[in-house]
Amino acid sequence: MPSSAFATLPLSAATLANLDALGYTEMTPIQAQSLPVMLKGLDLIAQAKTGSGKTAAFGIALLEPLNPRYFGCQSLVLCPTRELADQVAKELRRLARSADNIKILTLCGGVSIGPQIGSLEHGAHVIVGTPGRIQEHLKKGSLKLDGLNTLVLDEADRMLDMGFYDAIAEIIGQTPNKRQTLLFSATYPAGIKQLSATFMRDPQQVKAEALH
Ligand code: ADP
Ligand code: MG
């Protein structure tokens, strides 16, 4: 039987120790299926229900290759709502090795943009945000995505339901072609197929049931 211990993955000792400290001993099914693919740098479409551990799956994959010394945005996570973006940022901060001083910034609408521009001037390794506000920052020039390695579309089905297809497309247009694109979704409607066919490179596809 294949082991589902995190230690079977090519992760740094610091990451494994941190996962252990968080009480994450075994991978959830979606983590066990998606992490080997993501850690190879491949594009991925992952479908799993709420509560199955998708955040830690893409979180571990995007944090592992970060360069702490480069303060440009290396990973961008797009989420449908501010509440979800806050939850994702919270989980990423738990997963980030504290010693590396990884800066994780949330950029969502509903609050004034000025303080966000100020925070961006100090640099951030990872940005978690909603498509509309990310688009605004790109238009103003307060955010640049030319150093981006990893793009995550979290709850992609919900973002499409909310009419974010064009915003997502415009944001992707400002990222390097050689990025890794990771798409997480609970369901797999037609819009997701269009999104992946247009913006992903030979995506691997995995699907898992809920943890609980
Ligand atoms: P999803 O995005 O799939 O809805 P979450 O990423 O919010 O699910 O994770 C659900 C819960 O599972 C969170 O409380 C998270 O801390 C926990 N969790 C994630 N991975 C593991 C793991 N390997 N072991 C134990 N708990 C985990
Ligand atoms: Mg989630």
PDB file of C-alpha atoms and ligand atoms in Angstrom:
ATOM      1  CA  MET A   1       0.000   0.000   0.000  1.00  0.00           C
ATOM      2  CA  PRO A   2       1.484   3.397  -0.913  1.00  0.00           C
ATOM      3  CA  SER A   3       2.399   5.488   2.110  1.00  0.00           C
ATOM      4  CA  SER A   4       0.658   8.837   2.537  1.00  0.00           C
ATOM      5  CA  ALA A   5       3.234  10.343   4.901  1.00  0.00           C
ATOM      6  CA  PHE A   6       4.491  13.821   3.898  1.00  0.00           C
ATOM      7  CA  ALA A   7       8.026  12.451   4.396  1.00  0.00           C
ATOM      8  CA  THR A   8       7.691  10.485   1.131  1.00  0.00           C
ATOM      9  CA  LEU A   9       7.669  13.801  -0.784  1.00  0.00           C
ATOM     10  CA  PRO A  10      10.741  15.759  -1.925  1.00  0.00           C
ATOM     11  CA  LEU A  11      10.251  18.457   0.744  1.00  0.00           C
ATOM     12  CA  SER A  12      12.919  20.254   2.760  1.00  0.00           C
ATOM     13  CA  ALA A  13      13.605  19.109   6.329  1.00  0.00           C
ATOM     14  CA  ALA A  14      12.333  22.486   7.567  1.00  0.00           C
ATOM     15  CA  THR A  15       8.989  22.023   5.780  1.00  0.00           C
ATOM     16  CA  LEU A  16       8.574  18.475   7.109  1.00  0.00           C
ATOM     17  CA  ALA A  17       9.356  19.648  10.652  1.00  0.00           C
ATOM     18  CA  ASN A  18       6.842  22.458  10.319  1.00  0.00           C
ATOM     19  CA  LEU A  19       4.100  20.113   9.051  1.00  0.00           C
ATOM     20  CA  ASP A  20       4.827  17.850  11.993  1.00  0.00           C
ATOM     21  CA  ALA A  21       4.530  20.785  14.395  1.00  0.00           C
ATOM     22  CA  LEU A  22       1.151  21.640  12.852  1.00  0.00           C
ATOM     23  CA  GLY A  23      -0.015  18.071  13.492  1.00  0.00           C
ATOM     24  CA  TYR A  24      -0.160  17.277   9.773  1.00  0.00           C
ATOM     25  CA  THR A  25       1.252  13.760   9.798  1.00  0.00           C
ATOM     26  CA  GLU A  26      -0.597  12.071   6.932  1.00  0.00           C
ATOM     27  CA  MET A  27      -1.528  13.646   3.617  1.00  0.00           C
ATOM     28  CA  THR A  28      -5.234  13.878   2.840  1.00  0.00           C
ATOM     29  CA  PRO A  29      -6.226  12.041  -0.380  1.00  0.00           C
ATOM     30  CA  ILE A  30      -6.170  15.192  -2.551  1.00  0.00           C
ATOM     31  CA  GLN A  31      -2.761  16.150  -1.102  1.00  0.00           C
ATOM     32  CA  ALA A  32      -1.372  12.668  -1.804  1.00  0.00           C
ATOM     33  CA  GLN A  33      -2.574  12.839  -5.399  1.00  0.00           C
ATOM     34  CA  SER A  34      -1.703  16.432  -6.205  1.00  0.00           C
ATOM     35  CA  LEU A  35       1.580  17.148  -4.389  1.00  0.00           C
ATOM     36  CA  PRO A  36       3.843  14.784  -6.391  1.00  0.00           C
ATOM     37  CA  VAL A  37       2.564  16.425  -9.610  1.00  0.00           C
ATOM     38  CA  MET A  38       2.820  20.022  -8.342  1.00  0.00           C
ATOM     39  CA  LEU A  39       6.298  19.541  -6.861  1.00  0.00           C
ATOM     40  CA  LYS A  40       7.504  18.521 -10.334  1.00  0.00           C
ATOM     41  CA  GLY A  41       6.397  21.949 -11.539  1.00  0.00           C
ATOM     42  CA  LEU A  42       3.564  20.628 -13.702  1.00  0.00           C
ATOM     43  CA  ASP A  43       0.203  22.299 -14.248  1.00  0.00           C
ATOM     44  CA  LEU A  44      -2.647  20.681 -12.351  1.00  0.00           C
ATOM     45  CA  ILE A  45      -6.436  20.599 -12.169  1.00  0.00           C
ATOM     46  CA  ALA A  46      -7.555  19.243  -8.792  1.00  0.00           C
ATOM     47  CA  GLN A  47     -11.141  18.518  -7.954  1.00  0.00           C
ATOM     48  CA  ALA A  48     -12.142  17.791  -4.353  1.00  0.00           C
ATOM     49  CA  LYS A  49     -14.945  18.702  -1.991  1.00  0.00           C
ATOM     50  CA  THR A  50     -14.805  21.369   0.703  1.00  0.00           C
ATOM     51  CA  GLY A  51     -12.774  20.346   3.738  1.00  0.00           C
ATOM     52  CA  SER A  52     -10.431  18.012   1.873  1.00  0.00           C
ATOM     53  CA  GLY A  53      -7.237  20.007   2.506  1.00  0.00           C
ATOM     54  CA  LYS A  54      -6.845  21.796  -0.821  1.00  0.00           C
ATOM     55  CA  THR A  55      -5.288  24.915   0.734  1.00  0.00           C
ATOM     56  CA  ALA A  56      -2.379  23.032   2.278  1.00  0.00           C
ATOM     57  CA  ALA A  57      -1.971  21.089  -0.983  1.00  0.00           C
ATOM     58  CA  PHE A  58      -1.295  24.173  -3.119  1.00  0.00           C
ATOM     59  CA  GLY A  59       0.212  26.009  -0.138  1.00  0.00           C
ATOM     60  CA  ILE A  60       3.017  23.483   0.325  1.00  0.00           C
ATOM     61  CA  ALA A  61       3.616  23.413  -3.437  1.00  0.00           C
ATOM     62  CA  LEU A  62       3.877  27.191  -3.824  1.00  0.00           C
ATOM     63  CA  LEU A  63       5.915  27.820  -0.663  1.00  0.00           C
ATOM     64  CA  GLU A  64       8.559  25.150  -1.312  1.00  0.00           C
ATOM     65  CA  PRO A  65      10.260  26.840  -4.320  1.00  0.00           C
ATOM     66  CA  LEU A  66      10.002  30.443  -2.981  1.00  0.00           C
ATOM     67  CA  ASN A  67      13.127  32.549  -2.894  1.00  0.00           C
ATOM     68  CA  PRO A  68      12.945  34.488   0.410  1.00  0.00           C
ATOM     69  CA  ARG A  69      15.571  36.974  -0.821  1.00  0.00           C
ATOM     70  CA  TYR A  70      13.474  38.171  -3.791  1.00  0.00           C
ATOM     71  CA  PHE A  71      10.645  40.405  -2.564  1.00  0.00           C
ATOM     72  CA  GLY A  72       8.623  40.451  -5.796  1.00  0.00           C
ATOM     73  CA  CYS A  73       5.386  38.491  -6.100  1.00  0.00           C
ATOM     74  CA  GLN A  74       6.399  34.875  -6.815  1.00  0.00           C
ATOM     75  CA  SER A  75       2.998  33.285  -6.147  1.00  0.00           C
ATOM     76  CA  LEU A  76      -0.500  34.637  -6.678  1.00  0.00           C
ATOM     77  CA  VAL A  77      -3.613  32.910  -5.327  1.00  0.00           C
ATOM     78  CA  LEU A  78      -6.922  34.133  -6.759  1.00  0.00           C
ATOM     79  CA  CYS A  79     -10.009  33.490  -4.593  1.00  0.00           C
ATOM     80  CA  PRO A  80     -13.700  34.334  -5.140  1.00  0.00           C
ATOM     81  CA  THR A  81     -14.276  36.341  -1.924  1.00  0.00           C
ATOM     82  CA  ARG A  82     -12.431  38.279   0.754  1.00  0.00           C
ATOM     83  CA  GLU A  83     -13.460  35.740   3.411  1.00  0.00           C
ATOM     84  CA  LEU A  84     -11.910  32.903   1.431  1.00  0.00           C
ATOM     85  CA  ALA A  85      -8.779  34.936   0.682  1.00  0.00           C
ATOM     86  CA  ASP A  86      -8.365  35.644   4.414  1.00  0.00           C
ATOM     87  CA  GLN A  87      -8.735  31.932   5.226  1.00  0.00           C
ATOM     88  CA  VAL A  88      -6.174  30.979   2.578  1.00  0.00           C
ATOM     89  CA  ALA A  89      -3.692  33.621   3.781  1.00  0.00           C
ATOM     90  CA  LYS A  90      -4.098  32.392   7.361  1.00  0.00           C
ATOM     91  CA  GLU A  91      -3.341  28.784   6.357  1.00  0.00           C
ATOM     92  CA  LEU A  92      -0.363  29.881   4.198  1.00  0.00           C
ATOM     93  CA  ARG A  93       1.087  31.803   7.153  1.00  0.00           C
ATOM     94  CA  ARG A  94       0.853  28.648   9.279  1.00  0.00           C
ATOM     95  CA  LEU A  95       2.588  26.650   6.548  1.00  0.00           C
ATOM     96  CA  ALA A  96       5.324  29.195   5.780  1.00  0.00           C
ATOM     97  CA  ARG A  97       8.545  28.510   7.605  1.00  0.00           C
ATOM     98  CA  SER A  98       8.727  31.359  10.113  1.00  0.00           C
ATOM     99  CA  ALA A  99      12.525  31.506   9.903  1.00  0.00           C
ATOM    100  CA  ASP A 100      12.398  32.526   6.232  1.00  0.00           C
ATOM    101  CA  ASN A 101      10.263  35.661   6.841  1.00  0.00           C
ATOM    102  CA  ILE A 102       7.975  34.906   3.945  1.00  0.00           C
ATOM    103  CA  LYS A 103       5.622  37.841   3.435  1.00  0.00           C
ATOM    104  CA  ILE A 104       2.040  36.945   2.509  1.00  0.00           C
ATOM    105  CA  LEU A 105      -0.241  39.842   1.591  1.00  0.00           C
ATOM    106  CA  THR A 106      -3.997  39.823   0.957  1.00  0.00           C
ATOM    107  CA  LEU A 107      -5.420  42.212  -1.649  1.00  0.00           C
ATOM    108  CA  CYS A 108      -9.225  42.269  -1.733  1.00  0.00           C
ATOM    109  CA  GLY A 109     -11.932  44.786  -2.518  1.00  0.00           C
ATOM    110  CA  GLY A 110     -14.207  46.399   0.067  1.00  0.00           C
ATOM    111  CA  VAL A 111     -11.356  48.277   1.751  1.00  0.00           C
ATOM    112  CA  SER A 112      -9.501  51.338   0.507  1.00  0.00           C
ATOM    113  CA  ILE A 113      -6.706  50.702  -1.942  1.00  0.00           C
ATOM    114  CA  GLY A 114      -4.167  53.204  -0.557  1.00  0.00           C
ATOM    115  CA  PRO A 115      -2.833  51.133   2.357  1.00  0.00           C
ATOM    116  CA  GLN A 116      -2.547  48.125   0.034  1.00  0.00           C
ATOM    117  CA  ILE A 117      -0.374  50.167  -2.328  1.00  0.00           C
ATOM    118  CA  GLY A 118       1.783  51.118   0.663  1.00  0.00           C
ATOM    119  CA  SER A 119       2.160  47.454   1.671  1.00  0.00           C
ATOM    120  CA  LEU A 120       3.097  46.485  -1.889  1.00  0.00           C
ATOM    121  CA  GLU A 121       5.938  49.023  -1.848  1.00  0.00           C
ATOM    122  CA  HIS A 122       7.598  46.921   0.873  1.00  0.00           C
ATOM    123  CA  GLY A 123       7.315  43.824  -1.306  1.00  0.00           C
ATOM    124  CA  ALA A 124       5.576  40.482  -0.768  1.00  0.00           C
ATOM    125  CA  HIS A 125       6.504  36.948  -1.787  1.00  0.00           C
ATOM    126  CA  VAL A 126       2.936  35.662  -1.956  1.00  0.00           C
ATOM    127  CA  ILE A 127      -0.259  37.547  -2.745  1.00  0.00           C
ATOM    128  CA  VAL A 128      -3.753  36.235  -2.071  1.00  0.00           C
ATOM    129  CA  GLY A 129      -6.586  38.257  -3.523  1.00  0.00           C
ATOM    130  CA  THR A 130      -9.840  38.626  -5.373  1.00  0.00           C
ATOM    131  CA  PRO A 131      -9.728  39.128  -9.166  1.00  0.00           C
ATOM    132  CA  GLY A 132     -11.278  42.627  -9.226  1.00  0.00           C
ATOM    133  CA  ARG A 133      -8.840  44.182  -6.769  1.00  0.00           C
ATOM    134  CA  ILE A 134      -5.823  42.412  -8.300  1.00  0.00           C
ATOM    135  CA  GLN A 135      -6.876  43.852 -11.676  1.00  0.00           C
ATOM    136  CA  GLU A 136      -7.051  47.343 -10.142  1.00  0.00           C
ATOM    137  CA  HIS A 137      -3.516  47.033  -8.780  1.00  0.00           C
ATOM    138  CA  LEU A 138      -2.239  45.851 -12.155  1.00  0.00           C
ATOM    139  CA  LYS A 139      -3.896  48.849 -13.866  1.00  0.00           C
ATOM    140  CA  LYS A 140      -2.390  51.285 -11.361  1.00  0.00           C
ATOM    141  CA  GLY A 141       1.025  49.650 -11.695  1.00  0.00           C
ATOM    142  CA  SER A 142       1.218  49.016  -7.942  1.00  0.00           C
ATOM    143  CA  LEU A 143       1.499  45.268  -8.624  1.00  0.00           C
ATOM    144  CA  LYS A 144       3.800  43.589 -11.154  1.00  0.00           C
ATOM    145  CA  LEU A 145       3.575  39.910 -11.977  1.00  0.00           C
ATOM    146  CA  ASP A 146       6.612  39.488 -14.219  1.00  0.00           C
ATOM    147  CA  GLY A 147       8.471  37.470 -11.531  1.00  0.00           C
ATOM    148  CA  LEU A 148       5.539  35.111 -10.946  1.00  0.00           C
ATOM    149  CA  ASN A 149       6.293  31.367 -10.705  1.00  0.00           C
ATOM    150  CA  THR A 150       3.005  29.932  -9.482  1.00  0.00           C
ATOM    151  CA  LEU A 151      -0.583  30.994 -10.164  1.00  0.00           C
ATOM    152  CA  VAL A 152      -3.352  29.328  -8.151  1.00  0.00           C
ATOM    153  CA  LEU A 153      -7.013  29.579  -9.098  1.00  0.00           C
ATOM    154  CA  ASP A 154      -8.766  28.525  -5.875  1.00  0.00           C
ATOM    155  CA  GLU A 155     -12.491  27.705  -5.938  1.00  0.00           C
ATOM    156  CA  ALA A 156     -12.308  28.263  -9.681  1.00  0.00           C
ATOM    157  CA  ASP A 157     -15.917  27.127 -10.194  1.00  0.00           C
ATOM    158  CA  ARG A 158     -17.165  29.808  -7.784  1.00  0.00           C
ATOM    159  CA  MET A 159     -15.029  32.498  -9.421  1.00  0.00           C
ATOM    160  CA  LEU A 160     -16.611  31.630 -12.782  1.00  0.00           C
ATOM    161  CA  ASP A 161     -20.120  31.657 -11.222  1.00  0.00           C
ATOM    162  CA  MET A 162     -19.359  35.177 -10.012  1.00  0.00           C
ATOM    163  CA  GLY A 163     -18.458  36.308 -13.538  1.00  0.00           C
ATOM    164  CA  PHE A 164     -14.689  36.583 -13.068  1.00  0.00           C
ATOM    165  CA  TYR A 165     -13.641  34.812 -16.301  1.00  0.00           C
ATOM    166  CA  ASP A 166     -12.552  38.010 -18.098  1.00  0.00           C
ATOM    167  CA  ALA A 167     -10.787  39.391 -15.026  1.00  0.00           C
ATOM    168  CA  ILE A 168      -8.871  36.123 -14.594  1.00  0.00           C
ATOM    169  CA  ALA A 169      -7.946  36.119 -18.282  1.00  0.00           C
ATOM    170  CA  GLU A 170      -6.671  39.696 -18.070  1.00  0.00           C
ATOM    171  CA  ILE A 171      -4.607  38.932 -14.957  1.00  0.00           C
ATOM    172  CA  ILE A 172      -3.081  35.828 -16.552  1.00  0.00           C
ATOM    173  CA  GLY A 173      -2.158  37.979 -19.558  1.00  0.00           C
ATOM    174  CA  GLN A 174       0.233  39.907 -17.290  1.00  0.00           C
ATOM    175  CA  THR A 175       2.047  36.826 -16.000  1.00  0.00           C
ATOM    176  CA  PRO A 176       5.040  35.037 -17.580  1.00  0.00           C
ATOM    177  CA  ASN A 177       4.202  32.217 -19.992  1.00  0.00           C
ATOM    178  CA  LYS A 178       6.501  29.828 -18.180  1.00  0.00           C
ATOM    179  CA  ARG A 179       4.523  29.990 -14.929  1.00  0.00           C
ATOM    180  CA  GLN A 180       2.991  26.958 -13.226  1.00  0.00           C
ATOM    181  CA  THR A 181      -0.820  27.143 -13.129  1.00  0.00           C
ATOM    182  CA  LEU A 182      -2.780  25.228 -10.475  1.00  0.00           C
ATOM    183  CA  LEU A 183      -6.573  25.099 -10.602  1.00  0.00           C
ATOM    184  CA  PHE A 184      -8.603  23.922  -7.593  1.00  0.00           C
ATOM    185  CA  SER A 185     -12.335  23.400  -7.773  1.00  0.00           C
ATOM    186  CA  ALA A 186     -15.150  21.451  -6.118  1.00  0.00           C
ATOM    187  CA  THR A 187     -16.912  20.895  -9.461  1.00  0.00           C
ATOM    188  CA  TYR A 188     -15.820  20.757 -13.092  1.00  0.00           C
ATOM    189  CA  PRO A 189     -18.230  22.827 -15.226  1.00  0.00           C
ATOM    190  CA  ALA A 190     -17.695  23.804 -18.895  1.00  0.00           C
ATOM    191  CA  GLY A 191     -16.111  27.152 -17.996  1.00  0.00           C
ATOM    192  CA  ILE A 192     -13.274  25.351 -16.206  1.00  0.00           C
ATOM    193  CA  LYS A 193     -12.533  23.342 -19.346  1.00  0.00           C
ATOM    194  CA  GLN A 194     -12.343  26.573 -21.338  1.00  0.00           C
ATOM    195  CA  LEU A 195     -10.102  28.201 -18.727  1.00  0.00           C
ATOM    196  CA  SER A 196      -7.720  25.240 -18.631  1.00  0.00           C
ATOM    197  CA  ALA A 197      -7.658  24.782 -22.417  1.00  0.00           C
ATOM    198  CA  THR A 198      -6.793  28.477 -22.845  1.00  0.00           C
ATOM    199  CA  PHE A 199      -4.342  29.068 -20.003  1.00  0.00           C
ATOM    200  CA  MET A 200      -2.836  25.769 -18.845  1.00  0.00           C
ATOM    201  CA  ARG A 201      -0.015  23.658 -20.250  1.00  0.00           C
ATOM    202  CA  ASP A 202      -0.784  19.895 -20.464  1.00  0.00           C
ATOM    203  CA  PRO A 203      -2.527  19.932 -17.074  1.00  0.00           C
ATOM    204  CA  GLN A 204      -2.583  16.708 -15.053  1.00  0.00           C
ATOM    205  CA  GLN A 205      -5.986  16.045 -13.562  1.00  0.00           C
ATOM    206  CA  VAL A 206      -6.675  14.572 -10.126  1.00  0.00           C
ATOM    207  CA  LYS A 207      -9.894  14.034  -8.214  1.00  0.00           C
ATOM    208  CA  ALA A 208     -10.490  12.990  -4.604  1.00  0.00           C
ATOM    209  CA  GLU A 209     -13.292  12.549  -2.131  1.00  0.00           C
ATOM    210  CA  ALA A 210     -13.719  14.583   1.069  1.00  0.00           C
ATOM    211  CA  LEU A 211     -11.525  13.998   4.113  1.00  0.00           C
ATOM    212  CA  HIS A 212     -14.398  13.703   6.577  1.00  0.00           C
TER     213      HIS A 212
HETATM  214  P1  ADP B   1     -10.642  22.827   1.338  1.00  0.00           P
HETATM  215  O1  ADP B   1      -9.944  24.010   0.761  1.00  0.00           O
HETATM  216  O2  ADP B   1     -10.427  21.580   0.557  1.00  0.00           O
HETATM  217  O3  ADP B   1     -12.102  23.103   1.602  1.00  0.00           O
HETATM  218  P2  ADP B   1      -9.064  23.332   3.691  1.00  0.00           P
HETATM  219  O4  ADP B   1      -7.821  23.580   2.966  1.00  0.00           O
HETATM  220  O5  ADP B   1      -9.794  24.514   4.221  1.00  0.00           O
HETATM  221  O6  ADP B   1     -10.048  22.478   2.778  1.00  0.00           O
HETATM  222  O7  ADP B   1      -8.728  22.294   4.871  1.00  0.00           O
HETATM  223  C1  ADP B   1      -9.679  21.829   5.792  1.00  0.00           C
HETATM  224  C2  ADP B   1      -9.027  21.597   7.156  1.00  0.00           C
HETATM  225  O8  ADP B   1      -8.132  20.487   7.114  1.00  0.00           O
HETATM  226  C3  ADP B   1      -8.218  22.771   7.659  1.00  0.00           C
HETATM  227  O9  ADP B   1      -8.606  23.007   9.001  1.00  0.00           O
HETATM  228  C4  ADP B   1      -6.780  22.303   7.612  1.00  0.00           C
HETATM  229  O10 ADP B   1      -6.003  22.887   8.624  1.00  0.00           O
HETATM  230  C5  ADP B   1      -6.908  20.803   7.778  1.00  0.00           C
HETATM  231  N1  ADP B   1      -5.841  20.001   7.133  1.00  0.00           N
HETATM  232  C6  ADP B   1      -5.338  20.170   5.876  1.00  0.00           C
HETATM  233  N2  ADP B   1      -4.419  19.247   5.587  1.00  0.00           N
HETATM  234  C7  ADP B   1      -4.309  18.445   6.675  1.00  0.00           C
HETATM  235  C8  ADP B   1      -3.514  17.282   7.004  1.00  0.00           C
HETATM  236  N3  ADP B   1      -2.669  16.742   6.114  1.00  0.00           N
HETATM  237  N4  ADP B   1      -3.680  16.722   8.219  1.00  0.00           N
HETATM  238  C9  ADP B   1      -4.554  17.249   9.096  1.00  0.00           C
HETATM  239  N5  ADP B   1      -5.337  18.338   8.867  1.00  0.00           N
HETATM  240  C10 ADP B   1      -5.226  18.930   7.672  1.00  0.00           C
HETATM  241 MG    MG B   2     -10.498  25.777  -0.088  1.00  0.00          MG
END
